[in-house]
Amino acid sequence: MCAIVGIYGNDNAARLASLALFAMQHRGQEATGISSSFEGKIYTKKDRGLVSEVFDDKALSYLKGNMAIGHNRYSTAGGDSILDAQPVYAKYKLGEISIVHNGNLINKNQVRNELINNGAIFQTGMDTENLIHLIAKNSKDRLRDRIVEALEKTIGAYCFIIQSRNKQFVIRDRYGIRPLSLGKLKSGGYIVASETCAFELVDAEFIRDIRPGEMLIFSDKTDELESIQLFEPEFRPCAFEYVYFARPDSVIDGKNVYTTRENMGRTLAKNDKDNGIKVDMVVPVPDSGVPAALGYSNESGIDFKYGIIRNHYVGRTFIEPTQEMRSMKVKMKLSPMRSLIAGKSLLVIDDSIVRGTTSKRIVRMLKEAGAKEVHFRVASPEIKYPCFYGIDTPSKEELISSRMTKDEVCKYIEADTLEYLSIDDLKNSIGAGTNYALESFDGDYFVRK
Amino acid sequence: MCAIVGIYGNDNAARLASLALFAMQHRGQEATGISSSFEGKIYTKKDRGLVSEVFDDKALSYLKGNMAIGHNRYSTAGGDSILDAQPVYAKYKLGEISIVHNGNLINKNQVRNELINNGAIFQTGMDTENLIHLIAKNSKDRLRDRIVEALEKTIGAYCFIIQSRNKQFVIRDRYGIRPLSLGKLKSGGYIVASETCAFELVDAEFIRDIRPGEMLIFSDKTDELESIQLFEPEFRPCAFEYVYFARPDSVIDGKNVYTTRENMGRTLAKNDKDNGIKVDMVVPVPDSGVPAALGYSNESGIDFKYGIIRNHYVGRTFIEPTQEMRSMKVKMKLSPMRSLIAGKSLLVIDDSIVRGTTSKRIVRMLKEAGAKEVHFRVASPEIKYPCFYGIDTPSKEELISSRMTKDEVCKYIEADTLEYLSIDDLKNSIGAGTNYALESFDGDYFVRK
Amino acid sequence: MCAIVGIYGNDNAARLASLALFAMQHRGQEATGISSSFEGKIYTKKDRGLVSEVFDDKALSYLKGNMAIGHNRYSTAGGDSILDAQPVYAKYKLGEISIVHNGNLINKNQVRNELINNGAIFQTGMDTENLIHLIAKNSKDRLRDRIVEALEKTIGAYCFIIQSRNKQFVIRDRYGIRPLSLGKLKSGGYIVASETCAFELVDAEFIRDIRPGEMLIFSDKTDELESIQLFEPEFRPCAFEYVYFARPDSVIDGKNVYTTRENMGRTLAKNDKDNGIKVDMVVPVPDSGVPAALGYSNESGIDFKYGIIRNHYVGRTFIEPTQEMRSMKVKMKLSPMRSLIAGKSLLVIDDSIVRGTTSKRIVRMLKEAGAKEVHFRVASPEIKYPCFYGIDTPSKEELISSRMTKDEVCKYIEADTLEYLSIDDLKNSIGAGTNYALESFDGDYFVRK
Amino acid sequence: MCAIVGIYGNDNAARLASLALFAMQHRGQEATGISSSFEGKIYTKKDRGLVSEVFDDKALSYLKGNMAIGHNRYSTAGGDSILDAQPVYAKYKLGEISIVHNGNLINKNQVRNELINNGAIFQTGMDTENLIHLIAKNSKDRLRDRIVEALEKTIGAYCFIIQSRNKQFVIRDRYGIRPLSLGKLKSGGYIVASETCAFELVDAEFIRDIRPGEMLIFSDKTDELESIQLFEPEFRPCAFEYVYFARPDSVIDGKNVYTTRENMGRTLAKNDKDNGIKVDMVVPVPDSGVPAALGYSNESGIDFKYGIIRNHYVGRTFIEPTQEMRSMKVKMKLSPMRSLIAGKSLLVIDDSIVRGTTSKRIVRMLKEAGAKEVHFRVASPEIKYPCFYGIDTPSKEELISSRMTKDEVCKYIEADTLEYLSIDDLKNSIGAGTNYALESFDGDYFVRK
C-alpha cells in the first residue's frame, strides 16, 4: 500500500506534490520522495521519514520545475533501506526518466529473471525497476511506444506515473485495482493522486477517475489531455480500499469511503437484528472501526460510545516496558474507558481480523476493564487468502481465518460472539453492480497471467 | 495546563512515571521532565520534546530510585526555553528538593516581589520557583512544616508534588480546582496523577481523588498513607477540564469526562428541540467536539457524521505554503468531507469558541465544500473572561465573546445560527450539586486573596 | 576551564559573540550560551553542543541588541546537564541580570552554606549562582555598588562579565589568575574575551589586558570606558594557560603563548645537553606538545619529526571496539608513524603528565611500532597538587606525581628516561619577573581566604 | 578521491572495515558505506555523513559475516545524493554483488553510451555502475571470468574491490595510479585498503602493495591467496597522493608519505639557497604544508614557526557572517599568529596552488597581520592540467597556472616572491627511478584508450 501523486503544469509543482503526499501520509510512513523536471533535467529528493520531515523549504527549492511526481512508501519487510524509496530514477537511451508506482506486479519474478538472464542488474527489491528495464530495453523511438510495449509484459495491480524531461504518463491497470483520480488545480495545471483527499489540501477540483487500462499523457504540446485506452477494461476495484486503507473523506471510483463503511456497519446491524443478544453500547476499535460502528448504531438504535480511546502520540521509538510490564504495551495505543464499560455488554466493531492477536488483546483488555460481554463484529468477511495485488497481508499460515473456523476464532479471541460480513454483504455495502477485487476473501486471483 | 505525576514505592518509579506522562501527553507537549530520588540524592532529566522523545532507556536508567515525580509542560508564550521545564530542583537548607506543579498562583507577582525585595533571585518565569523560595526561607526544622507555612502564603489553583530525598508531599488547593487522583500500583506502591487515564497504562487501581486542601505524605516510615487536611475545603473543580482539557476516558472527581461531554451535547439538542431548524446531520469538530456531537445525535435522532476529517500527522515543522497557498494552511489539520456535506445543512459542534478565528475558518471551509447551511453549536457557555486558575486562555481583548454579542459572533464566524450552553446547562451536564469553577464564563474569580 | 566573551556597542553583538566563542572553542566543548540585552530585556539562548551547532541564524536573530555576553563550558563531572550551562540569568530587585564566569571560587561552599542558611536556594552546581545571590541580597541602590560588595565576599580565581539591561561590568580577580583582554572592534564597540585569539576572527584590535582587581564598566552614558580598581592587585597569572590551555596564537598578559611553549622546549633541550643520550628525532605528542618540541629541536639541532599523527575526526560517539579490540582505542586519536620511528631512539615531548595513563599508552604504542628507545620529556614541572583556581585537575590521589617519584613515573610509563622542567625553568620560559600561579606544581595555594 | 577497504576472513569484518574507514576519513567525508556477506546474502548500509556518525552498534550488528567492503565518498558536484554513496549493490544473473571503487574511468561515457544503447539503465552518476553492467551482461559462467572481460573494456585509473556472496576480488589498474595495499590482520584474515594508515588502527601487518594489473582473490576454498596478473604492468603511481591526499603516516608503494613531503620542502630550500632573500621564519599553511615546511627549515636552518593556526572545530554548518563580516570568513579556518609574524619576513609553504584564491587570502591575511614580506613556496609544480585519473581538480579554465605565468600568479596572490618545485624536483623528492603519473603538471594523459 503506497501513495502516488503527479502534478503537471504548475510552477509550485513540487510543493503541491508534497502537500498531496502529506494528505496521503496514512498510505505509507516509511519513506517519501519527489522528482521534478526542469529544463531537461530531473531532480530527485527522497529519504526515510514523514513528508513533513523530508520536505523542508531547502528540499522544495531544489525541486524546480512545473511538473513533479511523488510517493509515500509503506513499511517494508527488508529493513529501512533508503534505496527502496521512490521515485525510481534512471538514465536510459532516450534520456532521463523517473517513476512512481502503487501496486504489485504478480509476474515480477519471472520478468526480473528474464531481464537478469539477459544481463540486466537490479539495484533494489522494487518491482518498479522491472518497468524501467522493459522501457530501456525496448527499441521504439518514442517513450510512449516503449511504455506501451513494456506494459504489455507487465501483469498485476498497478498505478504508474512516469515522468520524462517534459512529459508525464499516468497509467492504471486494466482492472483498476488500485485507485487513481484526476483533478484540476485551481492555481493551474493538473493533479493525479491515489486518493481524492489530496485534492482538498491543494485546492483541486475532482474531474474523474483514471479509467481501467487507460494511459493519460500530460505534455507541453497538447492543449488538452491525451488519453489512450491501452487495454480492454475489466473493472475490479479493490474492496480493501473501502474496508481499511483509504481515508474516509476520499471518493474512490464514485463511492465515498466513509459512507461505504457506514453501510458495512448497518449491514452488520441488520444481520444481528433477530439474534437475541442484548448489548448496552456499540464500541468502535478506533480509528478504523468508527464509521462502521456509527452505521451499526444508527441502524440498530443502540448507543455508540467511545469505549476505547486511542493515543495519537505513539511515535516510532519509546521506552520499552520491562518484562513484567509487557501487558502495558497494548495500552500505549488503545486504552479502555473503564467507567463507561464496566458491567456492560459491548458490541465491538473493527474493520477486519488478520492474525487475530490484536483482536484478542482488545477483548482481553475490555474484559479486564470490567466488560460483562464482548460481542465482536467485523466490518468485512473472513480473510482467508493473502493479497498479491498490492496490500501487505501476511502469508496464508498467519491468517487466522485460513486456519480456523469462525467459532474457533471467536474462542481464540475470547469474544462472546463473533460475526463477519458475508462477501455479498460487503459488495452491497460498497455498492452493487461492480465486480470488486475480493481475492483476500474468496481466493479468486483473477489477474490473468 | 500541565500534567503531573508522582510514583512512590516502586523500583520502576521513573519508568512508570514516564508511562503515566505518556498517557497524559495531551496536557502538554512542549517539554517534559522527571526527578527521582536514590540514596539521598535527587536525579533530574528534563528537556524539550515529547515524552517518547525525551525518555529513552539511557535517561530512565539514570533516574534511579523507587520514587519519582514528573511533569508535562504546555506550550508557553516565551519561546521554547528549556529552563521553564519542570521539575524545578533546588538545594536548600534541609537538603535537596524537587517540585512539579499544575495550576497557577494568582498572587505570584506579589509573593515574587516580596521575595525579590528580600533579596531572592528568580531564574525562570515559573511560579513554582515561588514555592521553593518560601520553603527555603522558612525557619522550621521539618520540611512538612515549611511546606505548610509556605502554602499559607500561596494563593491560587494548584496541585503540587514535592519530592525530598526520601519523601513525597502531594498537595491540592482548598478548592480542588485542578484534578489530582490517587491510585495503587499493582506492581507495588502508589501513583498520584493529574488524570486517571494514566492509571490504565501503569496498571494501577483508582483509590480516590486527593481532597481539596489535603496534603498527602508518602514516606518510608509509615506503613499507611499520612494525610493532613491543611485547609478548610471549598470544593470548586474546574469546569473546563470536562469541557476541553481532560482525556475522555479520565474520571475527574467522580465524573467520567466522556459522559459529561455527551451530556453537554444532549443539552444542546434539547435546547434546539423547538427551534424549527432542519439539519441533515450532526458534524463534530474533531477530536474535541466528538462526544458532544454524539450526545446531540443521540438526543435529537439526527445522524452523526464525520463531516470533517482530522489529519494526525501534523508535526512541528512543515513546508510553509506560499502566500497564494495560505488558504490551504487550515486544511492541513482539518479537511471537509465534501461528498458527505455538499448541499447539506450541518449542525456543527465544537467544544468552545475562544478567539473565533478557527471557528470562522471551519465554517468557511465547510461552505466552500458545498454545505448549504452551517448551524454552529458550542458545548460550553460564552468565554468572556480570562482564566487565571491554570488554563492558558488569552487576554480579555482577544476573547471574542467579551467583545461581541452572540449574534455578532454568529455573523463574524459566518454561521447561519449559533448557540451555546448556558452556565446552568453546563453545570447540569457535568453534574448538579457541585459548585464548579466557572470564572471564564461568569467572571467569578472566587479564589480569596 | 571555560571561555567568556562580552561585546558592547555593536549592532551585531550576538553574532560577534558567537564568532568569538567559536575561536575559543578549545576552552570548552560541552555547552555554550549567549545573553543579549535589548530594550530593557535580556534574551538568553544556551544549550549543549558546539558553538557551530547551537548558534544558527534563528538563534542569533532572537538575540537582539547591541550588547551580549557569552560562555563556552568545559565538560563537567555531573553528566551533561543543560542547567549547568551559562550565562546564568536571574530576575532580582533591580531588574534583570545575566552573568558569565571563568574560574573557581574557593570559598564557594562557605558562601553557599551561609546563603542557604539564610534561606537561599541553589538550582545548579555552579558557583556563579553565588555571585547572583550576593548581588541580589545586597541592599545598595546601584548595581555597581552591589557588585562591589558581593565581590568583597568572593574569594578565588575569577573573571566575570555581568550584563544588566543596559550595562556590562567586567571583573578580573586581584591576582589576575585567569586571562581576560580588552579589544576595540573595527565595526564599532568593544570586546572583552578570555583569549586574544578571538580578536582576530571578529576584526578587533587588542587594547590591553583587564588589570588584576579591575572592574571595567560599559555603559551608554559614558563616552569613555569607566574603570574602577576594586582591589589592590597582586598579579599571579596562571602558568597552566601557557603550558596547556590557551590557543598558541593568543597573547596573555603580554606573552605570546606559542613562544613561551617554544621556550619550554628549548629549556628542556638545554637541560639535556650533557646527558649523553643520543636520540634520532624529537617527536611531539600532537597537538599540544608541538611548540615545545619545535623549541627543543631548534635548540638541540635534532630533527623534529611528526612521529605521531593525530586524527581530528574523533567525534563524540563511535563504534566501540569489542573487548579484544580494546588496544585499538588509543589509536583512534593518535597513530604512530611506523616507517619513521622503527628502530629509532625518540625524544618524545608532551605538555604535561597528569594521571600517567595516556603517557604510558603513548610510550607503549611507540615501542610496539618499533621505537628503540623512548625518552620522555615534559614541558612543565611535576603536577603534585590539585588546582583549585579554575583548572579541572583530578584529586591528589589521581595525580601520579603526588604518589610517585620521577623515577617511579618513568618506570610506570615504560619510558627509557623521563625529565620535567623545574619550576624555575617554567617561570623563566614564560618570562622572568612575574610571580606566576604555580599551585599545581608547588602547592602554594596563595589565594587569601 | 575516495577510500576503499576490504576485510576477509574475520568475524568482526564490518567493525574492522568501519575502523579502517575511520582512519581514512581524510579521503572523503560526504558519505560512507559498508557491504558484508553472510550465509549467501549481501547486507549493505550506506548514508551521508562521517564514519563515526553512520556506523553505530546497530548498523554494525546488521552487517553480519566474516567479509566486508567499505567506502568513503569525497564531496561531489551534484548535491548530496545518498544514491551516489558506495558500495554499489546489484542482483544479476550469478547472484548478488557489491562493489567499491576508488579512481576514475576515462572511457566511462563511451562505455555507458554503448550500454545505454543496448538497453541498460543507469540509476546513479557513478562510473562504478558501468562495471556492474559489464559483469552482468557478460555470458561467462564464473564471476572471475566476467570480471576479467569487463575490465578489458574498462580504461582509467581504478582500484576495485568486488564482493560476491562468498568471495572478494581486489583489482588495481595496470598503472597502479591509485594506491592499494594488502595487510594481514593479527586477529585473523586479511585487509586491503587504500592507505596503510588504516592498518595501524585495526592491528594489521603490512604485507605488500597490490601490484599494477593484479587481481587478488579471497575465497573460502583456497588456503592461500590467489593472484592473477590481468594486465601487463606499466607502473605510474599518482604523484598527488604524496603531495596532498594521503595521510602522512601512510606508506604508498614503498615510500613514506611524510618523508617525501619533507624532501619536497628540502628541495625548495636547496633551490632558494642562493636567491639572496632573507626571511625570518618558515611558516606552513596547516595542516598539509607542515611536513614540507619542516623539511625546508631543516635544510635551510631557518626557524620553523606556526605562524598560522588552524581551527579544527569548523563543522558543516555555521553562522554565516553578515555581508560586512565577509572578510572574517577565511579566518574561521586559518588564523594568523600576529605577535609572531608582525614585522617579519615569512617563507610560507603550501602543498599546491589550484585556483589561487585561497593562497591570495592567506597572503593578504598575513600582511594585514603585519608580515613585512611573504615569500610563497609551493611543494609541487604548477598545476596546468585537470586530472582525469581520480582527483577532483577543477577545469582547465579554473586552474590559475593554466592561465597565468608564475610571475602573474605571484602578483595575483600578492606575494613578494613565488617558487614551485620543478617536475624533476618533485620526482626526485618522492624517489627517483619511478615513472610517476604527473598529468596535472605535464599534461601527459598516458592512459591508453
Coordinates of C-alpha atoms in Angstrom, one line a residue, chain B residues 26-209:
Chain B
H26 CA -2.4 15.8 25.7
R27 CA -2.0 18.1 28.7
G28 CA 1.4 19.4 27.4
Q29 CA 3.7 18.7 24.6
E30 CA 6.4 21.4 24.8
A31 CA 8.7 19.9 27.5
T32 CA 8.8 17.0 29.9
G33 CA 10.9 16.0 32.9
I34 CA 11.3 13.6 35.8
S35 CA 13.1 13.7 39.1
S36 CA 13.9 10.5 41.0
S37 CA 15.4 10.1 44.5
F38 CA 18.0 7.5 45.2
E39 CA 20.3 7.0 48.2
G40 CA 19.8 10.6 49.4
K41 CA 20.3 12.3 46.0
I42 CA 17.9 13.7 43.5
Y43 CA 18.3 12.9 39.8
T44 CA 16.6 15.0 37.2
K45 CA 16.2 14.8 33.5
K46 CA 14.2 17.3 31.6
D47 CA 14.1 18.6 28.0
R48 CA 12.0 20.0 25.2
G49 CA 10.0 17.4 23.3
L50 CA 7.5 14.7 23.7
V51 CA 7.7 12.0 26.5
S52 CA 8.6 9.4 23.9
E53 CA 11.5 11.5 22.6
V54 CA 13.0 12.6 25.9
F55 CA 12.8 9.3 27.9
D56 CA 14.8 6.6 26.3
D57 CA 16.4 3.7 28.2
K58 CA 19.5 5.7 28.9
A59 CA 17.6 8.5 30.5
L60 CA 15.5 6.1 32.6
S61 CA 18.4 4.2 33.8
Y62 CA 19.9 7.4 35.0
L63 CA 16.8 8.1 37.1
K64 CA 17.4 5.5 39.8
G65 CA 15.3 5.0 42.8
N66 CA 11.9 3.9 44.0
M67 CA 10.2 7.3 43.9
A68 CA 9.8 9.8 41.1
I69 CA 7.9 12.9 40.1
G70 CA 7.2 14.0 36.6
H71 CA 5.7 16.8 34.5
N72 CA 4.5 17.6 31.0
R73 CA 4.6 21.3 30.1
Y74 CA 2.1 23.0 27.9
S75 CA 3.5 25.4 25.3
T76 CA 4.4 28.7 26.7
A77 CA 4.4 32.2 25.4
G78 CA 8.1 32.9 25.9
G79 CA 9.7 30.8 23.3
D80 CA 10.9 27.3 23.9
S81 CA 13.1 27.8 26.9
I82 CA 14.3 24.6 28.4
L83 CA 14.7 26.5 31.6
D84 CA 11.0 26.6 32.0
A85 CA 10.7 22.8 32.1
Q86 CA 9.8 21.1 35.3
P87 CA 10.5 19.5 37.8
V88 CA 12.2 22.5 39.5
Y89 CA 15.1 21.4 41.5
A90 CA 16.9 23.2 44.3
K91 CA 19.4 22.7 47.1
Y92 CA 18.3 24.5 50.3
K93 CA 19.0 24.3 54.0
L94 CA 17.4 21.0 54.6
G95 CA 18.9 19.3 51.6
E96 CA 17.6 18.7 48.1
I97 CA 14.1 19.2 46.8
S98 CA 12.3 18.9 43.5
I99 CA 8.8 20.1 42.7
V100 CA 6.2 19.7 40.0
H101 CA 3.2 21.9 39.7
N102 CA 0.0 22.1 37.8
G103 CA -2.0 25.3 38.1
N104 CA -1.5 29.0 38.5
L105 CA -0.7 31.1 41.6
I106 CA -2.7 34.3 41.4
N107 CA -0.6 36.1 44.0
K108 CA 2.6 35.1 42.3
N109 CA 3.8 38.5 41.4
Q110 CA 3.1 39.9 44.9
V111 CA 4.9 36.9 46.5
R112 CA 7.7 37.2 44.0
N113 CA 8.1 40.9 44.5
E114 CA 8.3 40.4 48.3
L115 CA 10.8 37.7 47.9
I116 CA 12.8 39.7 45.4
N117 CA 12.7 42.7 47.7
N118 CA 14.2 40.5 50.4
G119 CA 17.0 39.5 48.1
A120 CA 15.7 36.4 46.3
I121 CA 16.6 35.7 42.7
F122 CA 14.4 34.1 40.1
Q123 CA 16.0 32.2 37.3
T124 CA 12.8 31.3 35.5
G125 CA 9.3 32.7 34.8
M126 CA 7.6 29.8 36.6
D127 CA 5.6 30.4 39.8
T128 CA 6.8 27.1 41.0
E129 CA 10.0 28.9 42.0
N130 CA 8.0 30.9 44.5
L131 CA 7.1 27.9 46.5
I132 CA 10.7 26.7 46.7
H133 CA 11.8 30.1 47.9
L134 CA 9.0 30.2 50.6
I135 CA 10.1 26.7 51.8
A136 CA 13.8 27.6 51.7
K137 CA 13.3 30.9 53.6
N138 CA 11.2 29.3 56.3
S139 CA 12.9 28.5 59.6
K140 CA 11.1 25.4 60.6
D141 CA 13.1 22.3 61.1
R142 CA 10.9 19.9 59.3
L143 CA 10.2 20.1 55.6
R144 CA 6.5 19.4 56.2
D145 CA 6.1 22.3 58.5
R146 CA 7.9 24.6 56.0
I147 CA 5.6 23.4 53.2
V148 CA 2.6 24.1 55.3
E149 CA 3.7 27.6 56.1
A150 CA 4.8 28.2 52.5
L151 CA 1.3 27.2 51.3
E152 CA -0.3 29.6 53.7
K153 CA 1.2 32.3 51.6
T154 CA 0.3 30.7 48.3
I155 CA -3.0 31.6 46.7
G156 CA -4.3 30.1 43.6
A157 CA -5.2 27.0 41.8
Y158 CA -2.5 24.4 42.3
C159 CA -1.5 20.8 42.6
F160 CA 2.0 20.2 43.8
I161 CA 4.1 17.1 44.3
I162 CA 7.2 17.9 46.3
Q163 CA 9.9 15.3 46.5
S164 CA 12.7 15.3 49.0
R165 CA 15.4 12.7 49.3
N166 CA 13.0 10.2 50.8
K167 CA 9.5 11.6 50.9
Q168 CA 6.8 12.9 48.7
F169 CA 4.3 15.6 49.6
V170 CA 1.2 15.8 47.5
I171 CA -1.0 18.9 47.8
R172 CA -4.2 20.1 46.2
D173 CA -5.6 23.6 46.8
R174 CA -8.6 24.1 49.0
Y175 CA -10.9 24.5 46.0
G176 CA -9.7 21.4 44.2
I177 CA -9.6 23.4 41.0
R178 CA -7.2 21.3 39.2
P179 CA -7.7 17.5 39.3
L180 CA -5.4 15.0 41.1
S181 CA -6.1 11.4 41.8
L182 CA -4.5 8.6 43.9
G183 CA -4.0 5.1 42.7
K184 CA -2.4 1.9 43.9
L185 CA 0.0 0.2 41.6
K186 CA -0.5 -3.5 41.1
S187 CA 3.3 -3.9 40.9
G188 CA 3.7 -2.1 44.3
G189 CA 3.5 1.4 45.7
Y190 CA 1.3 4.4 44.8
I191 CA 0.7 6.8 42.0
V192 CA -0.7 10.3 42.0
A193 CA -1.6 11.8 38.7
S194 CA -3.5 14.7 37.2
E195 CA -5.8 12.3 35.3
T196 CA -6.9 8.7 35.9
C197 CA -6.2 7.9 32.3
A198 CA -2.6 7.4 33.4
F199 CA -3.7 4.6 35.8
E200 CA -4.8 2.4 33.0
L201 CA -1.4 2.3 31.3
V202 CA 0.6 1.6 34.5
D203 CA -1.8 -0.9 35.8
A204 CA -3.0 1.0 38.8
E205 CA -6.3 0.9 40.7
F206 CA -8.1 4.1 41.4
I207 CA -8.4 4.8 45.1
R208 CA -9.7 8.2 45.5
D209 CA -9.2 11.8 44.4

